[in-house]
Structure formats: C-alpha cells, structure tokens
CSV table of C-alpha atoms and ligand atoms in Angstrom, one decimal:
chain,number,residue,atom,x,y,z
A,1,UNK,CA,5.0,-27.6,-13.5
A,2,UNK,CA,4.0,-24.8,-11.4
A,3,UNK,CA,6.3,-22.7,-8.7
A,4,UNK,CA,4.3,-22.4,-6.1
A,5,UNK,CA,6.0,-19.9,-3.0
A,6,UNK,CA,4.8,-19.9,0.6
A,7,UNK,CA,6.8,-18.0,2.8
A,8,UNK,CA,6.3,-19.1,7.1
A,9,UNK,CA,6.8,-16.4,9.3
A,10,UNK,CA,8.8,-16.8,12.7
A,11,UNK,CA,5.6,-18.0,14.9
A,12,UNK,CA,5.4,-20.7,12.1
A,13,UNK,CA,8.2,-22.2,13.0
A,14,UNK,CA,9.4,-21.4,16.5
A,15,UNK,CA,10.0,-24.8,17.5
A,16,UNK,CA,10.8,-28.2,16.5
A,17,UNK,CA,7.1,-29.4,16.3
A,18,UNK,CA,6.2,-26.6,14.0
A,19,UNK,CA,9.3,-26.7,12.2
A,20,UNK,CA,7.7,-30.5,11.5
A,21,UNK,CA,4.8,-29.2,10.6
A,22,UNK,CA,5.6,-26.8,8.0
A,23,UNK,CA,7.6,-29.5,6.8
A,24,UNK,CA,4.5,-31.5,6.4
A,25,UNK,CA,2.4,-28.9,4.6
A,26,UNK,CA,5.3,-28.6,1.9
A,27,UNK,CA,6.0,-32.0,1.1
A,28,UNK,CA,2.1,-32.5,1.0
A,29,UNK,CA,2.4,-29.7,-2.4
A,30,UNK,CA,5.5,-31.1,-3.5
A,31,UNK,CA,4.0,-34.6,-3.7
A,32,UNK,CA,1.2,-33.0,-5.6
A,33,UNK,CA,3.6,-32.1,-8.3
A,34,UNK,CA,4.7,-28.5,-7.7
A,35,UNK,CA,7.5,-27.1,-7.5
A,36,UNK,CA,7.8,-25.5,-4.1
A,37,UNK,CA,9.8,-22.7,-2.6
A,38,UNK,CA,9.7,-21.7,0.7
A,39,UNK,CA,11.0,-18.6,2.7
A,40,UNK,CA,10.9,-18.2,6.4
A,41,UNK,CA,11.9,-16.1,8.6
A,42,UNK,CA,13.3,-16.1,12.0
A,43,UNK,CA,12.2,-18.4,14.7
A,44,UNK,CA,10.0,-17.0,17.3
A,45,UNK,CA,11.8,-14.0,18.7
A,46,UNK,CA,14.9,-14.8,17.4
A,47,UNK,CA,15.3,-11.5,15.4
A,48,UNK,CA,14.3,-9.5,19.0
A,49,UNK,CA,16.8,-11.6,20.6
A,50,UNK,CA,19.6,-10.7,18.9
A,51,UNK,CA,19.0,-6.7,18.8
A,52,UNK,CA,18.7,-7.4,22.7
A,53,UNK,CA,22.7,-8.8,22.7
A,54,UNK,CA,23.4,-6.6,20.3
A,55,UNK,CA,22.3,-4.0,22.7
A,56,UNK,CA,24.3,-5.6,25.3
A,57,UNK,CA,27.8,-5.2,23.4
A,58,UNK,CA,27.1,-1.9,21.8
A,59,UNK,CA,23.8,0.4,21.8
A,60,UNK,CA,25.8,2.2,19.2
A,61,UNK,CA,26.5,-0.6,16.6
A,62,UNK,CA,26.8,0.2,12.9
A,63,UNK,CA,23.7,-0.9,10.8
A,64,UNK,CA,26.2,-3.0,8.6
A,65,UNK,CA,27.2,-5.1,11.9
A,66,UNK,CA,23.6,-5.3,13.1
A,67,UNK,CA,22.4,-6.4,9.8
A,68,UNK,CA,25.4,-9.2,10.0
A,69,UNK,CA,24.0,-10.6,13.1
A,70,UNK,CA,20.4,-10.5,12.3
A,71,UNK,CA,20.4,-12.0,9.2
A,72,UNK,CA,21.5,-15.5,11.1
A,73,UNK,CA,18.2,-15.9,12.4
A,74,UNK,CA,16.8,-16.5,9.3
A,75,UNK,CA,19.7,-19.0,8.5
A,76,UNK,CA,18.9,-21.0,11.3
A,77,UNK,CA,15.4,-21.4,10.1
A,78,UNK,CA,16.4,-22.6,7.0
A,79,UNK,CA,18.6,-24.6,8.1
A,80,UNK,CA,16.5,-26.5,10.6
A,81,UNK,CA,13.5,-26.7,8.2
A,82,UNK,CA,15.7,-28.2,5.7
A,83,UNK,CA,16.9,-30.7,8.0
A,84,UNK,CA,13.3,-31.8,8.7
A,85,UNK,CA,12.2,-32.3,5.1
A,86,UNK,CA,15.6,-34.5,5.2
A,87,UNK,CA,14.6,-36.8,7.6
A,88,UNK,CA,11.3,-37.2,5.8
A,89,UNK,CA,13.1,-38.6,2.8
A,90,UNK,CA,12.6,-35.8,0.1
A,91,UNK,CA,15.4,-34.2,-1.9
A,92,UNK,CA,15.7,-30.1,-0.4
A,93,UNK,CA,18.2,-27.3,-0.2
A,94,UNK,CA,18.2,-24.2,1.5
A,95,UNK,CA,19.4,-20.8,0.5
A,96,UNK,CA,21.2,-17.7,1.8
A,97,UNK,CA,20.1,-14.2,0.1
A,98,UNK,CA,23.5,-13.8,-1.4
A,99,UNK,CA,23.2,-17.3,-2.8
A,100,UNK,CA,19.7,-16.8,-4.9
A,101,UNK,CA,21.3,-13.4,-6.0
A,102,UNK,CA,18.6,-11.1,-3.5
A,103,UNK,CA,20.8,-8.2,-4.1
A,104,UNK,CA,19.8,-5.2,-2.8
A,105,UNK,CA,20.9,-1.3,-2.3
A,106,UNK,CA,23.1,-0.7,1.0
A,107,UNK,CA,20.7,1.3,2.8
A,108,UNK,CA,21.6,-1.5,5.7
A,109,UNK,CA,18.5,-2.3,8.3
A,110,UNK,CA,16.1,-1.4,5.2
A,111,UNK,CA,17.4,-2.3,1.8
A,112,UNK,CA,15.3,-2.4,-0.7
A,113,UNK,CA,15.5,-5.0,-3.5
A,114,UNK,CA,16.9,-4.1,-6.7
A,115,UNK,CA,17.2,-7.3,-8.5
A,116,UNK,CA,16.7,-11.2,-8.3
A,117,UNK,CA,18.4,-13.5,-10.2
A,118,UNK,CA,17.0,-16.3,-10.3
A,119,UNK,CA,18.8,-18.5,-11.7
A,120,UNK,CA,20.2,-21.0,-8.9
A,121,UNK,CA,16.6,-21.0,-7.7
A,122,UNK,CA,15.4,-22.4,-11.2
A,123,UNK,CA,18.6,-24.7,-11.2
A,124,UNK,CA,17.4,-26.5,-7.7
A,125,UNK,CA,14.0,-26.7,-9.1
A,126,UNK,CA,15.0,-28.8,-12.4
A,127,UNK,CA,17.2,-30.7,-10.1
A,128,UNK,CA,13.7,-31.3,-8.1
A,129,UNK,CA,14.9,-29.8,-4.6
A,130,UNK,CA,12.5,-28.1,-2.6
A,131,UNK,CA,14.2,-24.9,-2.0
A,132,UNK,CA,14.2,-23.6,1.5
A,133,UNK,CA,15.3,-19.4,1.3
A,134,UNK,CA,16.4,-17.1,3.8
A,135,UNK,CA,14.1,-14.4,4.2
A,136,UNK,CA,14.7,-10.8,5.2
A,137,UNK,CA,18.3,-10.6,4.1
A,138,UNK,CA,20.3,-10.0,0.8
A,139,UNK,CA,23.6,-8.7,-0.8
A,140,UNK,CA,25.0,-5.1,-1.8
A,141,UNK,CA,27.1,-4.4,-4.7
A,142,UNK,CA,29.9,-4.3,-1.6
A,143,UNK,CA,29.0,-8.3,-1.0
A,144,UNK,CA,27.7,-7.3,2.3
A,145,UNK,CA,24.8,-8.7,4.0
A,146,UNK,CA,21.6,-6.5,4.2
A,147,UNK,CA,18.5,-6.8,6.0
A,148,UNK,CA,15.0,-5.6,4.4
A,149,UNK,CA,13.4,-3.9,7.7
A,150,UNK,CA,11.4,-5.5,10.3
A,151,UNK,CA,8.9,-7.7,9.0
A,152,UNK,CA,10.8,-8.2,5.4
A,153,UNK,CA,10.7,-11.9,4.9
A,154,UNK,CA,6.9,-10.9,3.1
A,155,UNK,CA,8.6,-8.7,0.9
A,156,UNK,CA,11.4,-11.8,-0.1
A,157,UNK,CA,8.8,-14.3,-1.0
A,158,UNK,CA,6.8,-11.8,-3.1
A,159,UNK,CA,10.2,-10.8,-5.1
A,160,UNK,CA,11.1,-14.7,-5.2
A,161,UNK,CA,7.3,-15.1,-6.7
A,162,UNK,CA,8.1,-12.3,-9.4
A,163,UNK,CA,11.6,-13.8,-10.3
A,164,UNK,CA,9.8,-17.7,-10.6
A,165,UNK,CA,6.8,-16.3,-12.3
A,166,UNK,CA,4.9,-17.8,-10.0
A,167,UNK,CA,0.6,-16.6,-10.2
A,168,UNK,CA,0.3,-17.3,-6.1
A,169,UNK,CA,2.4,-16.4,-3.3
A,170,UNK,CA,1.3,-17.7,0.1
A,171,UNK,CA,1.9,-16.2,3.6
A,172,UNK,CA,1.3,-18.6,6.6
A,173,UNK,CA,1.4,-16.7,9.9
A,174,UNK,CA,-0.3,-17.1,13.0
A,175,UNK,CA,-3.9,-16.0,12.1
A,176,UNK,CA,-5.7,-17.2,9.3
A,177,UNK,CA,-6.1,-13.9,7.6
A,178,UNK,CA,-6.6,-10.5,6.9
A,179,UNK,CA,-9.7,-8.9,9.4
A,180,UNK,CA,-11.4,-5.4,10.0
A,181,UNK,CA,-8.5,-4.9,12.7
A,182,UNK,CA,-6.1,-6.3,14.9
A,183,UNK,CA,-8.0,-10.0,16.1
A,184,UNK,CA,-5.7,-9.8,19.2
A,185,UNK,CA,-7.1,-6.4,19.5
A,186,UNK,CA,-10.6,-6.5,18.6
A,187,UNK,CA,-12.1,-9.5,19.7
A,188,UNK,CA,-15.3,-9.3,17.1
A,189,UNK,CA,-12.8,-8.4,14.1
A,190,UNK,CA,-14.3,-10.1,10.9
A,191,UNK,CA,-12.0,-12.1,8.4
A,192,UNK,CA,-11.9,-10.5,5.0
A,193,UNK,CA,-12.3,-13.3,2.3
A,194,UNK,CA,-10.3,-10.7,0.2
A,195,UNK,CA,-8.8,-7.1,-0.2
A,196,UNK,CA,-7.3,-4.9,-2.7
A,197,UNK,CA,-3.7,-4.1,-2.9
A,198,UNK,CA,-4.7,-0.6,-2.5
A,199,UNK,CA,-6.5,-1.1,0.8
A,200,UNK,CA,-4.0,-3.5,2.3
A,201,UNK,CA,-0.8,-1.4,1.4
A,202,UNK,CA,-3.0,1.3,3.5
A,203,UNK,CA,-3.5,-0.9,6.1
A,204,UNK,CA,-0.1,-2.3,6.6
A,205,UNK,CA,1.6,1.2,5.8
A,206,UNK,CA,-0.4,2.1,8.8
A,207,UNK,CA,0.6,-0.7,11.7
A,208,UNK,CA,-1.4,-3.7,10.5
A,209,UNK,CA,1.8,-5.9,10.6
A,210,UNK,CA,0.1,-9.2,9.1
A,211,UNK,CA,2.0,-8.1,6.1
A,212,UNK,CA,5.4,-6.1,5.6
A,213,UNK,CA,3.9,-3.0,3.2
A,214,UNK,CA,6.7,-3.3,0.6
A,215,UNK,CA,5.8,-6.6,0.1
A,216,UNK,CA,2.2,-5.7,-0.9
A,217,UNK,CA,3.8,-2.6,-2.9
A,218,UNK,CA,5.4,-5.1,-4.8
A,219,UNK,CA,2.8,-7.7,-5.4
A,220,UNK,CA,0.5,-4.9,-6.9
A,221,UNK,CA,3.3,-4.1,-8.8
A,222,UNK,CA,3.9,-7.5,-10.5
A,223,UNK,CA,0.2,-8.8,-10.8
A,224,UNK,CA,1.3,-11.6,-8.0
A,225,UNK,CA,-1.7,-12.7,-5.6
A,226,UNK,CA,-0.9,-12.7,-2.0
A,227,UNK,CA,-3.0,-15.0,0.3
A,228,UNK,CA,-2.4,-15.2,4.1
A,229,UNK,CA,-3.2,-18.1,5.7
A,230,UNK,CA,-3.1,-19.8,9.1
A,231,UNK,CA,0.2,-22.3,9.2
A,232,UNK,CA,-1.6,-24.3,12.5
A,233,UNK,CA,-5.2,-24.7,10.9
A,234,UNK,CA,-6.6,-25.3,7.3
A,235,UNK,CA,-9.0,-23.0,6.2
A,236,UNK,CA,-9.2,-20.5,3.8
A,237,UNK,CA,-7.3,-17.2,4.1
A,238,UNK,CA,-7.6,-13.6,2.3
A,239,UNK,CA,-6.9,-12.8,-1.3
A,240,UNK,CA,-5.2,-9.5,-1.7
A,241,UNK,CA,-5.6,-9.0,-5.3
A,242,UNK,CA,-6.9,-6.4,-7.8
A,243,UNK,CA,-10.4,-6.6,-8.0
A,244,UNK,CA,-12.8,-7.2,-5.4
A,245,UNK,CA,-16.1,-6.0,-5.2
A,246,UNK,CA,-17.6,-4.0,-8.4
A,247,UNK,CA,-19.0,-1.6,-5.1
A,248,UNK,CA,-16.2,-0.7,-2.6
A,249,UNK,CA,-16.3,-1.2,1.2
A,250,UNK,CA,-16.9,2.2,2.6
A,251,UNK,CA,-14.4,1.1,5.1
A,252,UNK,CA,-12.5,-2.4,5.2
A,253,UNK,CA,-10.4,-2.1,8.1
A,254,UNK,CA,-8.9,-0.4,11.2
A,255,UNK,CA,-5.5,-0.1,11.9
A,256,UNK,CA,-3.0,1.1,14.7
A,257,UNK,CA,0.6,2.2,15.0
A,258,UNK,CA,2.5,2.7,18.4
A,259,UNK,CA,5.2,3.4,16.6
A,260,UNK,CA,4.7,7.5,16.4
A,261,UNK,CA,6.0,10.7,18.4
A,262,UNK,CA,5.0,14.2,18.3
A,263,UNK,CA,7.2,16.8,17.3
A,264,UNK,CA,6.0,20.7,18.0
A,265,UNK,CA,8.2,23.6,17.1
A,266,UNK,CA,6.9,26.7,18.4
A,267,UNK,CA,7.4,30.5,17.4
A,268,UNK,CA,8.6,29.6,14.1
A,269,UNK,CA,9.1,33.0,11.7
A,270,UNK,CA,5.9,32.9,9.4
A,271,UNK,CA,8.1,33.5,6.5
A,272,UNK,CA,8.0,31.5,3.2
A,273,UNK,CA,10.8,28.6,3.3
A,274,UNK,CA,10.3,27.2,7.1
A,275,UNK,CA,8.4,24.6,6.0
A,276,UNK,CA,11.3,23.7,2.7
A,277,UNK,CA,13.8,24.5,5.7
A,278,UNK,CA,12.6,22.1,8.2
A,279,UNK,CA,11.8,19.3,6.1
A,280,UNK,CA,14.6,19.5,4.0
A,281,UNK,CA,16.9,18.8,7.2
A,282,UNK,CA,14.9,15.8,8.4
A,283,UNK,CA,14.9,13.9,4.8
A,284,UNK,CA,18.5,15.0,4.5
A,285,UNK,CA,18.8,12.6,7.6
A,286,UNK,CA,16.2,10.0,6.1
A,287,UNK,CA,13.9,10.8,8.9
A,288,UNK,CA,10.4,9.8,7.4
A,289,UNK,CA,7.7,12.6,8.4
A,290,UNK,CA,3.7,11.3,8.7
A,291,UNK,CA,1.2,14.0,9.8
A,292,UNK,CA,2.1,17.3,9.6
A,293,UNK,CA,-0.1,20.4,11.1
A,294,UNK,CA,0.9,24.5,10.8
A,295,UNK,CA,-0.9,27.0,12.6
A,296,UNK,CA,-2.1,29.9,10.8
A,297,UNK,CA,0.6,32.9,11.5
A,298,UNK,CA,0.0,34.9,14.3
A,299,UNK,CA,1.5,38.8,13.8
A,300,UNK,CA,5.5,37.0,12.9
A,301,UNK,CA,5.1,33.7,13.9
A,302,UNK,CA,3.6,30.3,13.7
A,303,UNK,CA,3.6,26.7,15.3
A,304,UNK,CA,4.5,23.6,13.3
A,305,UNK,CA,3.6,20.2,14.2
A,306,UNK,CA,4.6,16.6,12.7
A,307,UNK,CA,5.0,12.9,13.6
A,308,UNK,CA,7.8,11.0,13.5
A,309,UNK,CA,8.5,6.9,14.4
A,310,UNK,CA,9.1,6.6,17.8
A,311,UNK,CA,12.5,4.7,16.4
A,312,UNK,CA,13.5,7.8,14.5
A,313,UNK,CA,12.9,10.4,17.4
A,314,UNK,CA,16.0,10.9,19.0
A,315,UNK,CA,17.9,11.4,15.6
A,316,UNK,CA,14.8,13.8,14.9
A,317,UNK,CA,15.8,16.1,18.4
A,318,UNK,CA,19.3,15.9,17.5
A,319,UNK,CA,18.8,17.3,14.2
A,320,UNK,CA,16.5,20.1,15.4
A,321,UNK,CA,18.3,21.2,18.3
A,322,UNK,CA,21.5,21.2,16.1
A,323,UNK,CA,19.9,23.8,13.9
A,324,UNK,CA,17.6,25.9,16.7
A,325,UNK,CA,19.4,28.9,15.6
A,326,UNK,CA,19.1,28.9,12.1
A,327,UNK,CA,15.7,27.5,12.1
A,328,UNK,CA,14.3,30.3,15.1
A,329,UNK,CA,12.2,28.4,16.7
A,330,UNK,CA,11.1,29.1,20.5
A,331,UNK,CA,10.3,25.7,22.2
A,332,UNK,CA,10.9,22.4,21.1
A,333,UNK,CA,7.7,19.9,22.4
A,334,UNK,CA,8.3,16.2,22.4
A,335,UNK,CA,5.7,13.5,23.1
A,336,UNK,CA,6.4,10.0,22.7
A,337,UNK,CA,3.3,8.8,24.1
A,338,UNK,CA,1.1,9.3,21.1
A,339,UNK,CA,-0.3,6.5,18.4
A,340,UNK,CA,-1.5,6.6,15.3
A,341,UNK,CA,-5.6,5.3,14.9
A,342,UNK,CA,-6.7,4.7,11.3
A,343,UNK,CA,-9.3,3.9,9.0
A,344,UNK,CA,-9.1,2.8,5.4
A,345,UNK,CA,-11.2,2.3,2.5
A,346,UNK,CA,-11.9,2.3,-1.2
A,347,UNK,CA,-15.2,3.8,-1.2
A,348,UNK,CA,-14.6,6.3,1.7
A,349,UNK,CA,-14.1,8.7,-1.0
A,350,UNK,CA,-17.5,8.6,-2.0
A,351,UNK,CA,-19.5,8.6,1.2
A,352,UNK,CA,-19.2,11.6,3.1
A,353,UNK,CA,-19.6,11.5,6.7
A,354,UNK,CA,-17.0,8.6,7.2
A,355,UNK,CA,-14.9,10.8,8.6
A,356,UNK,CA,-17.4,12.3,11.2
A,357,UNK,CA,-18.9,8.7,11.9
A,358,UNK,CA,-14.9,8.3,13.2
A,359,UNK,CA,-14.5,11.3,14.8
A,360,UNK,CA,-18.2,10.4,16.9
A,361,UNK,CA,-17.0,6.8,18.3
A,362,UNK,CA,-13.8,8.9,19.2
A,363,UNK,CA,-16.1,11.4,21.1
A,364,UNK,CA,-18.2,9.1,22.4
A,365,UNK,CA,-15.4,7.0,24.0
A,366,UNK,CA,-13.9,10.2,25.5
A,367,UNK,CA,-10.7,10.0,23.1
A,368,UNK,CA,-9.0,13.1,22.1
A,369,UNK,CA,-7.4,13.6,19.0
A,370,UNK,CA,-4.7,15.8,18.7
A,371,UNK,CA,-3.9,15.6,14.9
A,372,UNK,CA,-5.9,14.7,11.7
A,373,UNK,CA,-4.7,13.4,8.6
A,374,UNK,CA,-7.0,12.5,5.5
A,375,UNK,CA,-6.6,11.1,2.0
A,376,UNK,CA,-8.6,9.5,-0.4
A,377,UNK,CA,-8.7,6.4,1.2
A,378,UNK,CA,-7.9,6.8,4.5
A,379,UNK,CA,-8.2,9.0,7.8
A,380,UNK,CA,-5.2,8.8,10.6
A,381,UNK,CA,-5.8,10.4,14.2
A,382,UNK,CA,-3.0,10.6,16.4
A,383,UNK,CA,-4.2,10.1,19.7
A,384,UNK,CA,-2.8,8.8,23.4
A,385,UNK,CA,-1.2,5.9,23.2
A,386,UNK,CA,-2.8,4.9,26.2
A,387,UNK,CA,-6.5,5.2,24.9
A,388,UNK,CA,-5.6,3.6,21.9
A,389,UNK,CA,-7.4,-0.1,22.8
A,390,UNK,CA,-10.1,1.2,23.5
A,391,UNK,CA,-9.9,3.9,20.7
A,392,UNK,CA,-10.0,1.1,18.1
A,393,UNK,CA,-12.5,-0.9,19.5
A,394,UNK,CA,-15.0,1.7,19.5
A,395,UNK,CA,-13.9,3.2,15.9
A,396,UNK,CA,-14.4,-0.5,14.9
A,397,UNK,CA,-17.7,-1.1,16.6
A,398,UNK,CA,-18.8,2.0,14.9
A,399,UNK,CA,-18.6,0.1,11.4
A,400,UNK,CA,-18.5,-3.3,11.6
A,401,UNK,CA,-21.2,-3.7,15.1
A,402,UNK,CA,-20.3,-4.9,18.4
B,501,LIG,P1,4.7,-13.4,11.1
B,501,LIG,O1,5.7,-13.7,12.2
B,501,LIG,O2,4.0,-14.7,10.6
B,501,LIG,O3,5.3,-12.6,9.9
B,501,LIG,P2,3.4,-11.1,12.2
B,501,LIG,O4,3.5,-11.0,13.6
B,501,LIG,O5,4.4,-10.2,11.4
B,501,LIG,O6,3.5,-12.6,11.7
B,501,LIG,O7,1.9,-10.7,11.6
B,501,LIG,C1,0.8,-11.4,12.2
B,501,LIG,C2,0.2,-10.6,13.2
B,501,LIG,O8,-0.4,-9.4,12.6
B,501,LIG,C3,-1.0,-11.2,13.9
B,501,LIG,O9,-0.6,-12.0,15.0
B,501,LIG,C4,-1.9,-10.0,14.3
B,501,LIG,O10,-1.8,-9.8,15.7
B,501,LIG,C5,-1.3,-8.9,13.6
B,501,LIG,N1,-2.3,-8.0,12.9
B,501,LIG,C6,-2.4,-6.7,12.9
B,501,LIG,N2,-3.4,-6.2,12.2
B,501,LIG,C7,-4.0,-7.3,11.6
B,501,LIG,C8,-5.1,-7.5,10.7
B,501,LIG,N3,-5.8,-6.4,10.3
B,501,LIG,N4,-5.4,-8.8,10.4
B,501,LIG,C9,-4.7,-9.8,10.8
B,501,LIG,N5,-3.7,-9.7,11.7
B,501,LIG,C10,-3.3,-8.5,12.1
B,502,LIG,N1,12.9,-11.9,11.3
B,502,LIG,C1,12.6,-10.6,10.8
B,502,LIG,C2,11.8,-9.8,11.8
B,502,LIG,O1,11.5,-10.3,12.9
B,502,LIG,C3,11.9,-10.6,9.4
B,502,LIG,C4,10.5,-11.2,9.4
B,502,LIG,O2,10.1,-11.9,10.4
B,502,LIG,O3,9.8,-11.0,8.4
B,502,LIG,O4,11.5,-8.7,11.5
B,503,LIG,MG1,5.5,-10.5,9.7
C-alpha cells in the first residue's frame, strides 16, 4: 500500500482544536488505505518560547543544551496529536528523531541529515500504526540530540519520504501555497499551481520561509514531489517538482530576508590575498557570506563590502576586530538595518531587461539600493529594512500588476 508523508507545521497544530483537526485529515487517508506518516513540528511559538527562557537562564548557552531544550517542542506535538488519533479509536505511535534513526552530523542548531534508517518506521507501518514523528530534531554519532535549523521539520518529512520511498510528500501550513511573494506581504500575490525545485530553493534560500530550503535541496535531490497545502481549508496547493512549463516564467516570485547586515571594511591594502585573507577567517568561524562588493583600488588601497545574517553579526565584528591588525583595514562600518529584496526566475536568463525592470519599480518607489547581486536566476538588492514593504510591493506590481 502506499506511504503517503504529510508533515503540519506549528500553526497547524497550535491548539487542541487543530490538533483535532489534523487528526481528522489523517485518519480520513488512513481509512482510505494508506499508510500514513506524519511529522509536525512545534506548537505555535513553542520553539520561540523556549529560546526566550533559554535566554532568561543563560544568553550564552551551548548549542548542545539549546538544542536539548528545543527539541521538546516537537515532542509535545507528537505527543498530543497521537493522543488525539487515540481517542478517535485508530491504532498510532509517535516517534522521537533518535527513535526512527534521524541521525545527523553534530553541527548542533543546524545538523544536517546524514542517514535514515528506516526500519522502525516500516516496522509501525506493517503493524498498521499511523506513525506520528518528531520533526526538526535527530541524533549524533555522540547520542546527542540535534536540531536541523529553524524551520527544519520540512527538511524531516522530505528525508522520512526518501527513506519510505514515498512519490508525494505533503506540507500543510497556514496558506494554501506557494505565491509570487509573501501573501501577508503582498496583498495581490498570485498562488502558483506549481514551481520548479530550482526556483523554489531560490526562493526559500532567499526568505520565502513557506519551506525550509534544505528541504527543497533534498526533494530535488531524490525525485520526491513536495506540495504545500492549507491544513484549515481544502483546496489544491503548489507542486514543486521538476518540470513545469516547456517556456519558463521570466520571473515567478519575489522574496525578502530581514535577516541581513552590512559589513564595510575600509582602506584595505589593494594587494593580492585580502580577499583569501578575509574570507578565509569568517568560514574558519562558519560565518556564511551573501553579497559581496570591492571597490576598484585607489593608489594602495580599496573598500570591501559583504552581508552577513543579522544572527551571525556579532561573531562576524568579533572576528574582524580580533584581526584589525593583520588584516589593515582603517574603519570597520556596521549596519544592521539592511534587508535583502529578490527576484527569481528560470527564464530571467533569457530576457534581458529583467534586471532594469527591478531596478525601475525600485526607482520609482524612491528605494535605494546599496548592493547588487545577480545570477542566473536571480537578482538580490540589499536595501533599508525599513523600505522593504513597500520595496516588494512595487518590485511585485512591476511583474505580476497591481
Ligand atoms: P509552518 O509553521 O507551517 O512551517 P511557516 O511560517 O514556516 O509555516 O511558513 C508559512 C509562511 O511562509 C506563511 O504564513 C507566509 O507568511 C510565509 N511566506 C513567505 N513567502 C511566501 C510565499 N512566497 N508563498 C507562501 N508563503 C510565504
Ligand atoms: N519548531 C521549529 C521552528 O520553529 C522547526 C519547524 O517549525 O520546522 O523552527
Ligand atoms: Mg516552516
């Protein structure tokens, strides 16, 4: 019979009467036959809750102990949801990471998945449990507890789906799909009946958190479709899948991320190695760099610009000042009021002008952009964070009408 994987994210089941209602949309499938497996995350704000008393105790606390706490959330949730397919009558069990064998590496707060065994999965299905899996969490080859990154319960359900060989794994989340942007955002955002992997790995990579990116990385991967769907309505969601459209979508979507600082170094030595230099000491300390800009030299010396995340920029200062000396730079210019604007599409790359058609709505609105980043399928601005509503409803009134 077929695995079918849904995975309810922590809006889905906040509270009892949602919690019932989820447990109503799964025994619906399971009556139908299939064999269901279901990860969910956190209730409501659960997860924030925690880093809040975390916070309270220690604002210093090692990732290993954070990622002990946080992975309770999810436990609750499956837990409770169990419970409530219980009282309905049908035979379920719910799962810990550490119990479906979710091992992971210890990179704690954002492990990445090395290998699922699923074996006590397929077990619970012959015994004809619906099986209830904590998502967001798994083991290290210490037998700690790790936690995938914000937003990681995606990424659990699509490595559950691999393991099972299931064809369909579906997300259920508070809007009933993928659209052009933000719909909390952009009021006249249009639902996408579907989207390629490419595209929405884009999209999520930059701030569209309907779907954790890894999760999408490794759908793609593992030929696995993803659709998202509304858990409070029934209607049809968005495929992310392979193929779409034999003609590309000059641009399928807009996305944000507040989640970015500026880093400017000025007076740098215009000498060959500063760039190796500087870099080399921020991935030495896992700092992820986005956008990066260097001035041409002037007589000795140049500026060099980057973004960070916002949640990385105080480990990015403490690196740099450490090494002011031996890197020689002048002035070190922070700004953590900055965000990140995109746009992303397949068949940008062959329609010139998208980028100038961005940069317009930009001028038109009166937004300055203070960095630029393109690729094949995408172009990034950083801009004010403050502008940044407005910035993405005129970029997406631009393509997609008012
Ligand atoms: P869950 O708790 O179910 O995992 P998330 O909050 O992680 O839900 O993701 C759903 C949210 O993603 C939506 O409420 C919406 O505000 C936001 N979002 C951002 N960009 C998009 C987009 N392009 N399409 C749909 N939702 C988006
Ligand atoms: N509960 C975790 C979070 O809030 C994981 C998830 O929801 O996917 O980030
Ligand atoms: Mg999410």
């Amino acid at each position: 019979m077929a695995v079918i994987v849904q995975k309810y994210g922590g809006s889905s089941v906040a509270d009892a009467e949602r919690i019932r209602r989820v447990a109503g949309r799964v025994i619906e499938k399971h009556r139908l036959g299939y064999q269901m497996v279901v990860v969910v995350s956190a209730m409501g704000d659960t997860t924030d809750d925690l880093i809040e008393k975390a916070r309270e105790i220690n604002p210093d606390a090692s990732k290993r102990e954070m990622d002990m706490l946080l992975s309770n959330g999810e436990q609750i949730s499956i837990a409770l949801c169990a419970m409530a397919i219980e009282a309905l009558g049908f035979p379920v069990i719910s799962l810990a990471g550490w119990q479906i064998g979710m091992h992971t590496d210890s990179d704690y707060g954002n492990a990445r998945i090395t290998r699922v065994d699923g074996s006590r999965l397929r077990a619970e299905l012959d015994r004809k449990n619906i099986v209830l899996v904590a998502g967001f969490q798994g083991i290290n080859k210490f037998d700690d507890v790790t936690t995938l990154g914000r937003g990681g319960s995606d990424t659990t359900a699509v490595a559950v789906a691999t393991a099972l060989n299931a064809d369909v794994c579906q997300i259920y989340t508070d809007v009933d799909g993928v659209y052009t942007a933000d719909p909390r955002i952009v009021k006249n955002a249009k639902k996408l009946d579907e989207i390629t992997y490419d595209e929405m790995l884009e999209l999520a990579t930059l701030g569209a958190q309907v779907l954790h990116n890894r999760s999408v990385e490794m759908a793609k991967r593992y030929h696995i479709t993803l659709e998202v769907l509304s858990s409070l309505e029934n209607r049809p969601g968005t495929k992310v899948k392979e193929v779409v459209n034999m003609e590309a979508m000059k641009v399928s979507g807009v996305a944000r991320d507040n989640n970015a600082a500026r880093i400017s170094l000025t007076n740098l030595p215009d000498v060959p190695g500063m760039a190796f230099k500087l870099f080399s000491l921020l991935s030495h300390e896992k700092i992820n760099v986005d956008i990066i800009l260097q001035s041409i030299g002037r007589g000795s010396n140049k500026d060099i610009s980057f973004t960070v995340a916002q949640t990385a920029l105080q480990q990015a200062r403490d690196v740099l000042e450490h090494h002011r000396e031996s890197l020689g730079y002048e002035e070190m210019i922070v700004r953590d009021d900055v965000a990140k604007l995109s746009i992303v599409g397949s068949g940008m790359v062959n329609n010139p002008g998208v980028a100038a058609s961005m940069f317009e709505a930009l001028y038109r609105a009166g937004v300055n952009i203070q960095m630029i980043s393109t690729s094949e399928i995408k172009v990034s601005v950083l801009i004010d964070r403050a502008m940044c509503d407005k910035a993405v409803q005129a970029v997406h009134e631009q393509f997609f009408g008012a």
